[in-house]
Short mmCIF file of N, CA and C and ligand atoms in Angstrom, two decimals:
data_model
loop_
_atom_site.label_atom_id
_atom_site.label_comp_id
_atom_site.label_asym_id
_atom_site.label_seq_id
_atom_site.Cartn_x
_atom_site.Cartn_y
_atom_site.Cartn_z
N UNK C 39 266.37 148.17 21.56
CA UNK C 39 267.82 148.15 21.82
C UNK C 39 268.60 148.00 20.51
N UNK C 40 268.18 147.06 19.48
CA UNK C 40 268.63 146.53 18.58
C UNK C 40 269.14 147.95 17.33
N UNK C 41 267.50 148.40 17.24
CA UNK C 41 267.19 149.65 16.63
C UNK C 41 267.93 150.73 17.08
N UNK C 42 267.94 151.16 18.21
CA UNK C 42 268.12 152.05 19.21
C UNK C 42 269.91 152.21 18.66
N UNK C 43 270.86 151.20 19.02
CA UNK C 43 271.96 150.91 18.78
C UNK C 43 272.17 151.47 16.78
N UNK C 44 271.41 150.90 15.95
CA UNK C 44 271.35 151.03 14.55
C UNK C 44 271.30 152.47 14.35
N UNK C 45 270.15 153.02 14.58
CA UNK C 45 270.04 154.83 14.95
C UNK C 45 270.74 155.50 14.83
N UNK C 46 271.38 154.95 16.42
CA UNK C 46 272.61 156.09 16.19
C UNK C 46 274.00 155.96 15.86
N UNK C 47 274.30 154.81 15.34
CA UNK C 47 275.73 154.51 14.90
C UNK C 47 275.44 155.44 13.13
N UNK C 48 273.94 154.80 12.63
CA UNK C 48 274.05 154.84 11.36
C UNK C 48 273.96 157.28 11.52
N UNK C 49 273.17 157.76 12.38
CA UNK C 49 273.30 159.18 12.52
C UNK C 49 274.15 159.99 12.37
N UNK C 50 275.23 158.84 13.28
CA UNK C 50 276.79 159.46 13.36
C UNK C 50 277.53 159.73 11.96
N UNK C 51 277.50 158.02 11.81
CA UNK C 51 278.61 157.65 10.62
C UNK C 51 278.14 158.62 9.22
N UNK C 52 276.80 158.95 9.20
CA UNK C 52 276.51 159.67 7.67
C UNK C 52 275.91 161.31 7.93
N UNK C 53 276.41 161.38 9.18
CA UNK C 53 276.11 162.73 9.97
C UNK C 53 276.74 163.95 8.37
N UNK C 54 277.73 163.51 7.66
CA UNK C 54 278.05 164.84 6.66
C UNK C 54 277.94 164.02 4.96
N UNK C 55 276.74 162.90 5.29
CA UNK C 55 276.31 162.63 4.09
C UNK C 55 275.05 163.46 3.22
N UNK C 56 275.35 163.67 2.16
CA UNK C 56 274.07 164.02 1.29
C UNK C 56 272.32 163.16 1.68
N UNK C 57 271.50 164.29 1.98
CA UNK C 57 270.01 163.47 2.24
C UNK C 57 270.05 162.43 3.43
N UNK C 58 270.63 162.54 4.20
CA UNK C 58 270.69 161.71 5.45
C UNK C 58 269.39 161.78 6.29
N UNK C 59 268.77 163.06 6.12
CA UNK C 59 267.85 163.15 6.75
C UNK C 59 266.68 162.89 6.76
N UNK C 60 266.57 162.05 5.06
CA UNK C 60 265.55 161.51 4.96
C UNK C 60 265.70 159.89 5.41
N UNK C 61 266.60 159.48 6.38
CA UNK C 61 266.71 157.94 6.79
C UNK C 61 265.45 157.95 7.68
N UNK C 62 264.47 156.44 7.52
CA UNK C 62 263.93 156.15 8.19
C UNK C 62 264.06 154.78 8.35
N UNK C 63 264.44 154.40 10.34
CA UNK C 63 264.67 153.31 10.79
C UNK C 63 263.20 152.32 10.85
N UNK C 64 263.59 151.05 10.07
CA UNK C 64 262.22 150.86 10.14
C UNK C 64 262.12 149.18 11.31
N UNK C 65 261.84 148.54 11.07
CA UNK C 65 261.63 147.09 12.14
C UNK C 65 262.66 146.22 11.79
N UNK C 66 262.72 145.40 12.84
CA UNK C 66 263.96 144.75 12.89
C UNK C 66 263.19 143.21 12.55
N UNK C 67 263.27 142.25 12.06
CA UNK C 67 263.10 141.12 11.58
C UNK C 67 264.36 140.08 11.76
N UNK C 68 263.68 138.96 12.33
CA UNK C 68 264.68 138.16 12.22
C UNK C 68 265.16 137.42 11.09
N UNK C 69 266.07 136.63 11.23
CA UNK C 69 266.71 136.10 9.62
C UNK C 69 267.97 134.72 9.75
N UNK C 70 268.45 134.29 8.82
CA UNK C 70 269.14 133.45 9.29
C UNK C 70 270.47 133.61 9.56
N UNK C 71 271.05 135.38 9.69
CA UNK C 71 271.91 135.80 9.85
C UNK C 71 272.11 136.26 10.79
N UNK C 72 270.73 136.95 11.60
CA UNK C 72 270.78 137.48 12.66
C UNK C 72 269.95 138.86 12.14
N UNK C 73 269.49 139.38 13.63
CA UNK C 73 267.92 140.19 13.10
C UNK C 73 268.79 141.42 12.46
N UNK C 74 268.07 141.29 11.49
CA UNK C 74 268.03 142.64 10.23
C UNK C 74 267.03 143.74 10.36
N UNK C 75 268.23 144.88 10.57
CA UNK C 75 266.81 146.44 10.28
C UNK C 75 266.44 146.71 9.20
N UNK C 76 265.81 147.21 8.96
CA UNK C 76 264.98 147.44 7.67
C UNK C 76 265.49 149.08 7.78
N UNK C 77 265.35 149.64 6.47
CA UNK C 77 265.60 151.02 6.62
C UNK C 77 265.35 151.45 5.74
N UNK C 78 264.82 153.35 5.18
CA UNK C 78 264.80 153.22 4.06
C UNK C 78 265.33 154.84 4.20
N UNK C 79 266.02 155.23 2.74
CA UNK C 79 266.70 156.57 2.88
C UNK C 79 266.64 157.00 1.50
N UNK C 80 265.35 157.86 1.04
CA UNK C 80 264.80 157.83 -0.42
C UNK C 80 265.98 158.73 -0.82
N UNK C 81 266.47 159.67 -0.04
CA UNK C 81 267.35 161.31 -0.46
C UNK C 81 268.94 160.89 -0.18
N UNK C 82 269.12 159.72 0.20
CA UNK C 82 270.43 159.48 0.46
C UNK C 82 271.14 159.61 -0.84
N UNK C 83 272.28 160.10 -1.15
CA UNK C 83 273.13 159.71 -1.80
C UNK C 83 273.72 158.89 -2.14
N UNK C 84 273.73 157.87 -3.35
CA UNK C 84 273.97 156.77 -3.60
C UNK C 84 275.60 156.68 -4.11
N UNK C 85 276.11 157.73 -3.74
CA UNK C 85 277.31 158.18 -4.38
C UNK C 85 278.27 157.96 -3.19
N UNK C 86 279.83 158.03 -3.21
CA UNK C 86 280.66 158.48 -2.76
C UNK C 86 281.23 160.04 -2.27
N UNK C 87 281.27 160.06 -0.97
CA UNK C 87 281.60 161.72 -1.12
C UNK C 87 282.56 162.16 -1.72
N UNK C 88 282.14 163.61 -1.73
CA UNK C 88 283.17 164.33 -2.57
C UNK C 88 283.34 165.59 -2.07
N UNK C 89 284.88 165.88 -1.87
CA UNK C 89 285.03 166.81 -0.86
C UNK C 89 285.73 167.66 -1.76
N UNK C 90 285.15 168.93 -2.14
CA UNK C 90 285.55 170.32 -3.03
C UNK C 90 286.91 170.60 -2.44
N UNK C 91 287.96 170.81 -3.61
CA UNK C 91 288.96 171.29 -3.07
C UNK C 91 289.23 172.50 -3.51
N UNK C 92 289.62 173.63 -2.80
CA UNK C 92 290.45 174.99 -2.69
C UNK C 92 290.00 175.15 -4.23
N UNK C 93 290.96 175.10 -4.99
CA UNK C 93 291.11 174.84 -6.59
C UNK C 93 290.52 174.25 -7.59
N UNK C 94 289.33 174.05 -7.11
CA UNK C 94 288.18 173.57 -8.01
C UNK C 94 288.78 171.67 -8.15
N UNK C 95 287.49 171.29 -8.73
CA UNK C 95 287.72 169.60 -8.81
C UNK C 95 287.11 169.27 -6.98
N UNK C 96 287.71 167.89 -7.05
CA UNK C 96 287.64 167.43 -5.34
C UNK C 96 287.92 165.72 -5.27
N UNK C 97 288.03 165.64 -4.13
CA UNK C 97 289.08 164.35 -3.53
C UNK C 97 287.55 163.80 -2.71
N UNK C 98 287.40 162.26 -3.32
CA UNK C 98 286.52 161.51 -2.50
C UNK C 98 286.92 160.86 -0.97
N UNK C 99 285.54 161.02 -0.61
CA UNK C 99 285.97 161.16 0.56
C UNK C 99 285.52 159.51 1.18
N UNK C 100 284.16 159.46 2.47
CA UNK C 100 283.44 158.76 2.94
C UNK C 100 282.70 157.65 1.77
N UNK C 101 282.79 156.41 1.81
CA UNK C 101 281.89 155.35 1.22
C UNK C 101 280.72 156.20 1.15
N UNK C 102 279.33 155.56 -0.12
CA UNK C 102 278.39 156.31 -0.16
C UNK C 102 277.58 155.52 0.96
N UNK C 103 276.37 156.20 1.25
CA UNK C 103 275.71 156.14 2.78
C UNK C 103 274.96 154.91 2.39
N UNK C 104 274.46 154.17 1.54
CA UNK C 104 273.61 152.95 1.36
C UNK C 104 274.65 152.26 1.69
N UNK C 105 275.99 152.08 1.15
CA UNK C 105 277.07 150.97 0.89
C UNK C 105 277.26 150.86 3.05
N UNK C 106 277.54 152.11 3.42
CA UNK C 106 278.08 152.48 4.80
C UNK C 106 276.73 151.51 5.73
N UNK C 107 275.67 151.64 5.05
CA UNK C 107 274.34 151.18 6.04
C UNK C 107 273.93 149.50 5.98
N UNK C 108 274.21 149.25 4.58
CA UNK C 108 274.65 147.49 4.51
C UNK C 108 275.11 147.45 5.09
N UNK C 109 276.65 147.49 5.24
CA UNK C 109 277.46 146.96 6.16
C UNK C 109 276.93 147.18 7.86
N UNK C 110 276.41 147.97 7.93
CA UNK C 110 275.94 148.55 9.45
C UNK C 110 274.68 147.53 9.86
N UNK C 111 273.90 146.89 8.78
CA UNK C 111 273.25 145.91 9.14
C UNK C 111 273.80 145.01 9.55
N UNK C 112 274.89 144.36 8.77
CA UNK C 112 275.35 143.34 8.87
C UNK C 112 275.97 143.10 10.28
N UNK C 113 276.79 144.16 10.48
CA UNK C 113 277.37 144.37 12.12
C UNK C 113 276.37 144.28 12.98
N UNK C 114 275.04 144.97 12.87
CA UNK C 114 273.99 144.97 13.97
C UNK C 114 273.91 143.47 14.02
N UNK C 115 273.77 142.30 12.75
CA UNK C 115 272.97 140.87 13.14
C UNK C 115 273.89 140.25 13.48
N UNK C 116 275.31 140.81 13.24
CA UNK C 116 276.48 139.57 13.87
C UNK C 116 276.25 139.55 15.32
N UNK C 117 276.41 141.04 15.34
CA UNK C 117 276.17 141.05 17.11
C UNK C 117 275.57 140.48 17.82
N UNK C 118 273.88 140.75 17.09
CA UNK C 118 272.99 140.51 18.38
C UNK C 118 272.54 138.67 17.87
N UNK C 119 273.51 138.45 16.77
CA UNK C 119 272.60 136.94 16.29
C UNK C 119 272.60 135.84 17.36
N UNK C 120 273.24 135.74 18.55
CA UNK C 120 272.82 134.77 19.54
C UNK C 120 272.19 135.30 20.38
N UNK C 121 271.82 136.40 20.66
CA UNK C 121 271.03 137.20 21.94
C UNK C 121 271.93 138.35 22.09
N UNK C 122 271.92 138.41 23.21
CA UNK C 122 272.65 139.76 23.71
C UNK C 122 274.29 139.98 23.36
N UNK C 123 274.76 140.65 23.04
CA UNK C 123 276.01 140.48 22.53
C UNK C 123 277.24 139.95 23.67
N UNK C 124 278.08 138.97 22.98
CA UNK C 124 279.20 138.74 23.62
C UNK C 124 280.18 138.27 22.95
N UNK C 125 281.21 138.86 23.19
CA UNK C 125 282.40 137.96 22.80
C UNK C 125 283.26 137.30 23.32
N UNK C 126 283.31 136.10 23.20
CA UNK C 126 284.08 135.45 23.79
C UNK C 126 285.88 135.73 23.65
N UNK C 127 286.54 135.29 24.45
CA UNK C 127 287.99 135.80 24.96
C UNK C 127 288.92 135.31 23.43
N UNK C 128 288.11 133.97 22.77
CA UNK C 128 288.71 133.20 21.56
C UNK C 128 288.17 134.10 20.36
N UNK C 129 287.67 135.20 20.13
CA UNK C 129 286.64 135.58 18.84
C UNK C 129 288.18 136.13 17.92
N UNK C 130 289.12 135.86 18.10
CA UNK C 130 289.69 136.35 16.82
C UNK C 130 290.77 135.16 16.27
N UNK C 131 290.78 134.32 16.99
CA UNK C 131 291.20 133.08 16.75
C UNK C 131 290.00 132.29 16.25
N UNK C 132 288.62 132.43 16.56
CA UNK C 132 287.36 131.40 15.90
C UNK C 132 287.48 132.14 14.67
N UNK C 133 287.56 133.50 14.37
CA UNK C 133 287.51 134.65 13.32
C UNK C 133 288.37 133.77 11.89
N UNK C 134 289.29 133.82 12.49
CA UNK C 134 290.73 133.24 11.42
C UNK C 134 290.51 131.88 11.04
N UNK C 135 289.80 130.86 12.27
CA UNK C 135 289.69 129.48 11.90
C UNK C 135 288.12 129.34 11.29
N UNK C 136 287.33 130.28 11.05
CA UNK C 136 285.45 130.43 10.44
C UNK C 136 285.98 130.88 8.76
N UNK C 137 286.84 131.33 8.65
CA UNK C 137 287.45 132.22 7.69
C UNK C 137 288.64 131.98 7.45
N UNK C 138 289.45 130.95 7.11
CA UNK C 138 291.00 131.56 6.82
C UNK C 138 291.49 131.97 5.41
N UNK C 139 290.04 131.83 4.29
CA UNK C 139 290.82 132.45 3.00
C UNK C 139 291.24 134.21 3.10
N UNK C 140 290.32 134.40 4.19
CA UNK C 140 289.81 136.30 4.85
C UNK C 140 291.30 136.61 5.44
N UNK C 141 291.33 135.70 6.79
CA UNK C 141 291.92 136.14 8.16
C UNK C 141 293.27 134.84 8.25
N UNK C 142 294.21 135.30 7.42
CA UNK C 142 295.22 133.96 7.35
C UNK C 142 295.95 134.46 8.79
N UNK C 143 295.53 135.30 9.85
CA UNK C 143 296.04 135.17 11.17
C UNK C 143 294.76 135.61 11.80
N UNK C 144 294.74 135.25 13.32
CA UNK C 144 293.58 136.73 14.02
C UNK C 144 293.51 138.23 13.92
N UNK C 145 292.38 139.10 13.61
CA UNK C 145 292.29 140.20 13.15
C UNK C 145 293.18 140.73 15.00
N UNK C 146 293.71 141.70 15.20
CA UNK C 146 294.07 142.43 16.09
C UNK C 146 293.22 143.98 16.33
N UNK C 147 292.52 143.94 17.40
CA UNK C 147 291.76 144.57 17.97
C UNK C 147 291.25 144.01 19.43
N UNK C 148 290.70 144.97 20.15
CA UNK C 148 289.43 144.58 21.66
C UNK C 148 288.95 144.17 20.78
N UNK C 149 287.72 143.48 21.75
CA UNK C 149 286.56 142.51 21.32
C UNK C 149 285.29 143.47 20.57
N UNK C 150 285.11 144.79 21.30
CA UNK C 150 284.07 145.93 20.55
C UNK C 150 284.06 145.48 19.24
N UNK C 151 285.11 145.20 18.09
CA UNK C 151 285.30 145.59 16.62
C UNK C 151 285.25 143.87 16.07
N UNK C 152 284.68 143.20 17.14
CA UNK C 152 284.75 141.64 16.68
C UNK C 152 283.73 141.49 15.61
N UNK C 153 283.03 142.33 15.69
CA UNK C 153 281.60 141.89 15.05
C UNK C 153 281.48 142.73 13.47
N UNK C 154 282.41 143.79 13.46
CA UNK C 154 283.03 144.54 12.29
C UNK C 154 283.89 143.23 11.42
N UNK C 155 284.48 143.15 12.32
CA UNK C 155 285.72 141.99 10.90
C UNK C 155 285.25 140.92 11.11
N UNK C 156 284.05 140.84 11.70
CA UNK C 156 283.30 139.11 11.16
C UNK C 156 282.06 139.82 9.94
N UNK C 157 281.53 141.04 10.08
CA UNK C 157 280.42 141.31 8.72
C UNK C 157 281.20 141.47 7.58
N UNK C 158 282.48 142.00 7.69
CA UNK C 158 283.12 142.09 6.65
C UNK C 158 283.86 140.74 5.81
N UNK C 159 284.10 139.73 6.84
CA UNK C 159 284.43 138.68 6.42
C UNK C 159 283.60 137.81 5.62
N UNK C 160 281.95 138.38 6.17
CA UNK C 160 281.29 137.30 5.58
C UNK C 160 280.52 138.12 4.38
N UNK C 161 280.72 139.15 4.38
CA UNK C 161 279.79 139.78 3.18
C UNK C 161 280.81 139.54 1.78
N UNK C 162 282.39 139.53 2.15
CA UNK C 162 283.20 139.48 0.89
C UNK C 162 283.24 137.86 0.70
N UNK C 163 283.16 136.69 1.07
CA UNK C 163 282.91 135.62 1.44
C UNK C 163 281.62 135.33 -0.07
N UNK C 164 280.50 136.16 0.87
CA UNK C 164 279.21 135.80 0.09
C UNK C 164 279.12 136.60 -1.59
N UNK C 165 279.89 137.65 -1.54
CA UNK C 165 280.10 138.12 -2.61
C UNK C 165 280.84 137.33 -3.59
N UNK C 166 281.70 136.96 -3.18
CA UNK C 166 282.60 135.72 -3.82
C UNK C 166 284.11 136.66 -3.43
N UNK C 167 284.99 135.63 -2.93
CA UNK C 167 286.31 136.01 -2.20
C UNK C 167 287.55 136.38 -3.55
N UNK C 168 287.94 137.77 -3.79
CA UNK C 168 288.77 138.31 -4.99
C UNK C 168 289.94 137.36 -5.23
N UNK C 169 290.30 137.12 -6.50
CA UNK C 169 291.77 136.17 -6.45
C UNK C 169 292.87 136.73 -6.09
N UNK C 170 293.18 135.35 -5.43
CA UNK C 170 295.01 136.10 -4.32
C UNK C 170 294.80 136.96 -3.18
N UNK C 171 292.82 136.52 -2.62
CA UNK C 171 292.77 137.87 -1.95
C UNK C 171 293.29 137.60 -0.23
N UNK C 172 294.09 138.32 -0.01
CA UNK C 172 294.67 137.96 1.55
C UNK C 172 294.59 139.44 2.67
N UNK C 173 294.18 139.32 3.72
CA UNK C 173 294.49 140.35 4.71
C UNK C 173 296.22 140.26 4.82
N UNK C 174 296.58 141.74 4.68
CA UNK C 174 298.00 141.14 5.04
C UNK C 174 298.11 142.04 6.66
N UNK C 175 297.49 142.91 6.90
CA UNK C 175 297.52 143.89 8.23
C UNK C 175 296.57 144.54 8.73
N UNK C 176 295.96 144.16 10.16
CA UNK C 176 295.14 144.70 10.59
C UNK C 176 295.63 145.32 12.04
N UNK C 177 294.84 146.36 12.22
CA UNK C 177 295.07 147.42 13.40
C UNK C 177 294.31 148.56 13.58
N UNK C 178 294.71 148.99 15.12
CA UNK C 178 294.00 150.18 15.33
C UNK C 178 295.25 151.34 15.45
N UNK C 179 294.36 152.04 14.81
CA UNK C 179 295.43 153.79 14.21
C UNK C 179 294.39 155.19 14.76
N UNK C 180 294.94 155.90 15.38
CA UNK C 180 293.80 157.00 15.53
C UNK C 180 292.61 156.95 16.26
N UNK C 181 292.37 155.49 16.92
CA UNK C 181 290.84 155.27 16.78
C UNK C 181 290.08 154.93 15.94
N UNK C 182 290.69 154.73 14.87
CA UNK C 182 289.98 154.07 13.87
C UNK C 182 290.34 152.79 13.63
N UNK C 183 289.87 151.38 12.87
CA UNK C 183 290.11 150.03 12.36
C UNK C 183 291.05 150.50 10.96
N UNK C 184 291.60 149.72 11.18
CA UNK C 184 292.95 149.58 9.21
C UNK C 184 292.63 148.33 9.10
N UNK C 185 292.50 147.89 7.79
CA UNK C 185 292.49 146.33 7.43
C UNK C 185 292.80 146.58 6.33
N UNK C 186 294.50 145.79 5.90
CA UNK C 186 295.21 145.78 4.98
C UNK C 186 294.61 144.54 3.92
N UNK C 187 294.78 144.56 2.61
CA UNK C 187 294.30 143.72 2.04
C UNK C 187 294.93 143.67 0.85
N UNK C 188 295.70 142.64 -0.10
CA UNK C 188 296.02 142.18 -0.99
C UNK C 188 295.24 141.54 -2.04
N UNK C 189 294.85 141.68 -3.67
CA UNK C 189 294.58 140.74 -4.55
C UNK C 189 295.00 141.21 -5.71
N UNK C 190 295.14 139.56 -6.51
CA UNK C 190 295.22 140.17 -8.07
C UNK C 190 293.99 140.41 -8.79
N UNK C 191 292.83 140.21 -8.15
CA UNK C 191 291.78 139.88 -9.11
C UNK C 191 290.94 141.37 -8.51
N UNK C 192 289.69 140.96 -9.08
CA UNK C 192 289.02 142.56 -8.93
C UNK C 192 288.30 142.62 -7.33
N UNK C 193 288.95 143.26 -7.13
CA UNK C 193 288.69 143.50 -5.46
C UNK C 193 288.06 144.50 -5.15
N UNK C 194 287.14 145.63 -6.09
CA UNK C 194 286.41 146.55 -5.52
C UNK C 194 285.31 146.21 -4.79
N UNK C 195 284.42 145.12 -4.63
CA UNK C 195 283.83 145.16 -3.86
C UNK C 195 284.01 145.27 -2.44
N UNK C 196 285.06 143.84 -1.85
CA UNK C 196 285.43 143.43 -1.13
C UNK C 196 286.42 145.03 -0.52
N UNK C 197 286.98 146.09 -1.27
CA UNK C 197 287.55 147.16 -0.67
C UNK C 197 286.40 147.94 -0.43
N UNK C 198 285.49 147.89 -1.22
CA UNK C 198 284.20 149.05 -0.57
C UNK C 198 283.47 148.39 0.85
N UNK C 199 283.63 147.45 0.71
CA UNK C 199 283.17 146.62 1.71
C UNK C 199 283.98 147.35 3.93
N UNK C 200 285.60 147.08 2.96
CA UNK C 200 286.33 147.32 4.07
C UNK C 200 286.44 149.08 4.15
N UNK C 201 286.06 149.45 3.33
CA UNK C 201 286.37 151.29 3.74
C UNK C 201 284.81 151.28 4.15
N UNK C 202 283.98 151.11 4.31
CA UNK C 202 282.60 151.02 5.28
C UNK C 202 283.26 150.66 6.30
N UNK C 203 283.72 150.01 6.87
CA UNK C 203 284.01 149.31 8.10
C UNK C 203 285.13 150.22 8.70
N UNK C 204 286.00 150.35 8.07
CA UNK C 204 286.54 151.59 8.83
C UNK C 204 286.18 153.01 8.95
N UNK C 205 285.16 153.05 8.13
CA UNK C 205 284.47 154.13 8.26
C UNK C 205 283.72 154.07 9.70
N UNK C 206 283.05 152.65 10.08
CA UNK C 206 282.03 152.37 10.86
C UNK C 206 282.80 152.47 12.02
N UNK C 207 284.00 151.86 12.32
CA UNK C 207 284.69 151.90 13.78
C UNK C 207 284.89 153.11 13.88
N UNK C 208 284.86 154.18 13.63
CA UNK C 208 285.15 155.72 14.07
C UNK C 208 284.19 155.95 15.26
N UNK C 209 282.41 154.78 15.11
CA UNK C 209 281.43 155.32 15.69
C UNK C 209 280.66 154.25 16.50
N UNK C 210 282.13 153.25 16.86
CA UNK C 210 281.56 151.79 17.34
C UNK C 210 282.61 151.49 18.19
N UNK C 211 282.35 151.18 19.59
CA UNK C 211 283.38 151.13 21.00
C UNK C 211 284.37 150.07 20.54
N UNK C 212 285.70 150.31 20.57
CA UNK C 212 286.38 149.10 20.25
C UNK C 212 286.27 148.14 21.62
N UNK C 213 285.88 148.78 22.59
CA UNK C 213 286.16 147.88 23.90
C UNK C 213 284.41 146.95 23.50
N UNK C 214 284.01 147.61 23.39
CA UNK C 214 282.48 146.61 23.78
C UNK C 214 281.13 146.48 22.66
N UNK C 215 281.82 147.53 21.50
CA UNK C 215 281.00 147.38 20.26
C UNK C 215 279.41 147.84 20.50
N UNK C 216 279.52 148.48 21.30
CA UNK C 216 278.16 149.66 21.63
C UNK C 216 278.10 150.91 20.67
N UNK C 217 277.42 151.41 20.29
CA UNK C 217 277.85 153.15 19.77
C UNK C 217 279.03 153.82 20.52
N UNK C 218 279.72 154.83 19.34
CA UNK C 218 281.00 155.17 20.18
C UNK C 218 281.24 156.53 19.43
N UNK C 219 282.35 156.97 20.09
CA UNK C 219 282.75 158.13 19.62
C UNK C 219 284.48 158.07 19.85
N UNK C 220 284.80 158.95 18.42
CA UNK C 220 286.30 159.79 19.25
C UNK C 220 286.95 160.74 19.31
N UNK C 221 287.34 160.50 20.84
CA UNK C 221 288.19 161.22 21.78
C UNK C 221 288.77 162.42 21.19
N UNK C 222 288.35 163.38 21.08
CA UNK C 222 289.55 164.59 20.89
C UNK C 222 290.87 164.53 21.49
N UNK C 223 291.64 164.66 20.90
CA UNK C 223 293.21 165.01 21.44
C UNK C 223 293.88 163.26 21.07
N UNK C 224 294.54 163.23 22.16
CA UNK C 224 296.15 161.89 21.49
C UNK C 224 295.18 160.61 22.07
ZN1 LIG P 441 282.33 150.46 25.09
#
């Protein structure tokens, strides 16, 4: 299930990445974070995409697919780290009060994307938190997650961090945080 879920979120999300096809899902292990997949993707692109434009040059596109698949771990062990996934009715109010240098209010979303802005909270957390760094706006646009973010200090991690994650909700149910897709049309 665990795997099964990992599969195909990670299929989707790097479906127009370089060497994707050499991903292999490997065992899930437990941890003190919550069970971790193992994976390995020798042909992946360790890069950022890059999308050729008309006129030669090109405009980056998608996080590179290792950076996109961390984070996709991390979401898999938030989820399943007490058993079967749930969120409780309080998860974005516990979110803001587990975290308030992250989440100086509750993230705004369904419960599906609870487990997105808690890996992201805790991976920039463990990385070490950027100076002055504040969420100032979060939302759903398009079907996709936005998470606004402010710092003075060097914040590229903590932004590669969050453009994975909105990369990742494109392909993760906001209602129930299962694999997902979206909707053609409004
Ligand atoms: Zn759902």
């Amino acid at each position: 299930m665990i795997r099964d879920e990992f599969t195909v979120i990670a299929g989707r999300a790097l479906r127009l990445h370089q060497g994707v096809e050499s991903l292999d899902v490997g065992a899930v292990r437990p941890s003190p974070v919550g069970p971790i997949v193992e994976w390995k993707a020798p042909l992946l692109s360790p890069d950022r995409q890059r999308r050729p434009l008309p006129g030669g040059g090109h405009v980056l596109g998608a996080p590179a697919g290792p950076d996109i698949l961390g984070v996709l771990v991390r979401y898999t062990a938030c989820r399943w780290r007490q058993g079967p996934p749930h969120a409780p009715s309080t998860w974005a109010e516990d979110l803001a009060f587990r975290h308030p240098a992250i989440f100086p209010f509750p993230p705004s979303s369904h419960a599906g994307w609870s487990w997105l802005w808690q890996a992201g909270a805790e991976m920039i957390e463990e990385y070490g938190i950027p100076k002055g760094f504040k969420t100032v706006d979060t939302k759903e646009k398009f079907g996709s997650l936005r998470w606004h973010t402010e710092a003075n200090g060097d914040d590229r991690h903590a932004d590669n961090v969050i453009s994975c994650i909105d990369h990742l909700s494109s392909f993760v149910c906001e209602y129930c945080g299962a694999p997902g897709l979206l909707r053609k049309g409004s």
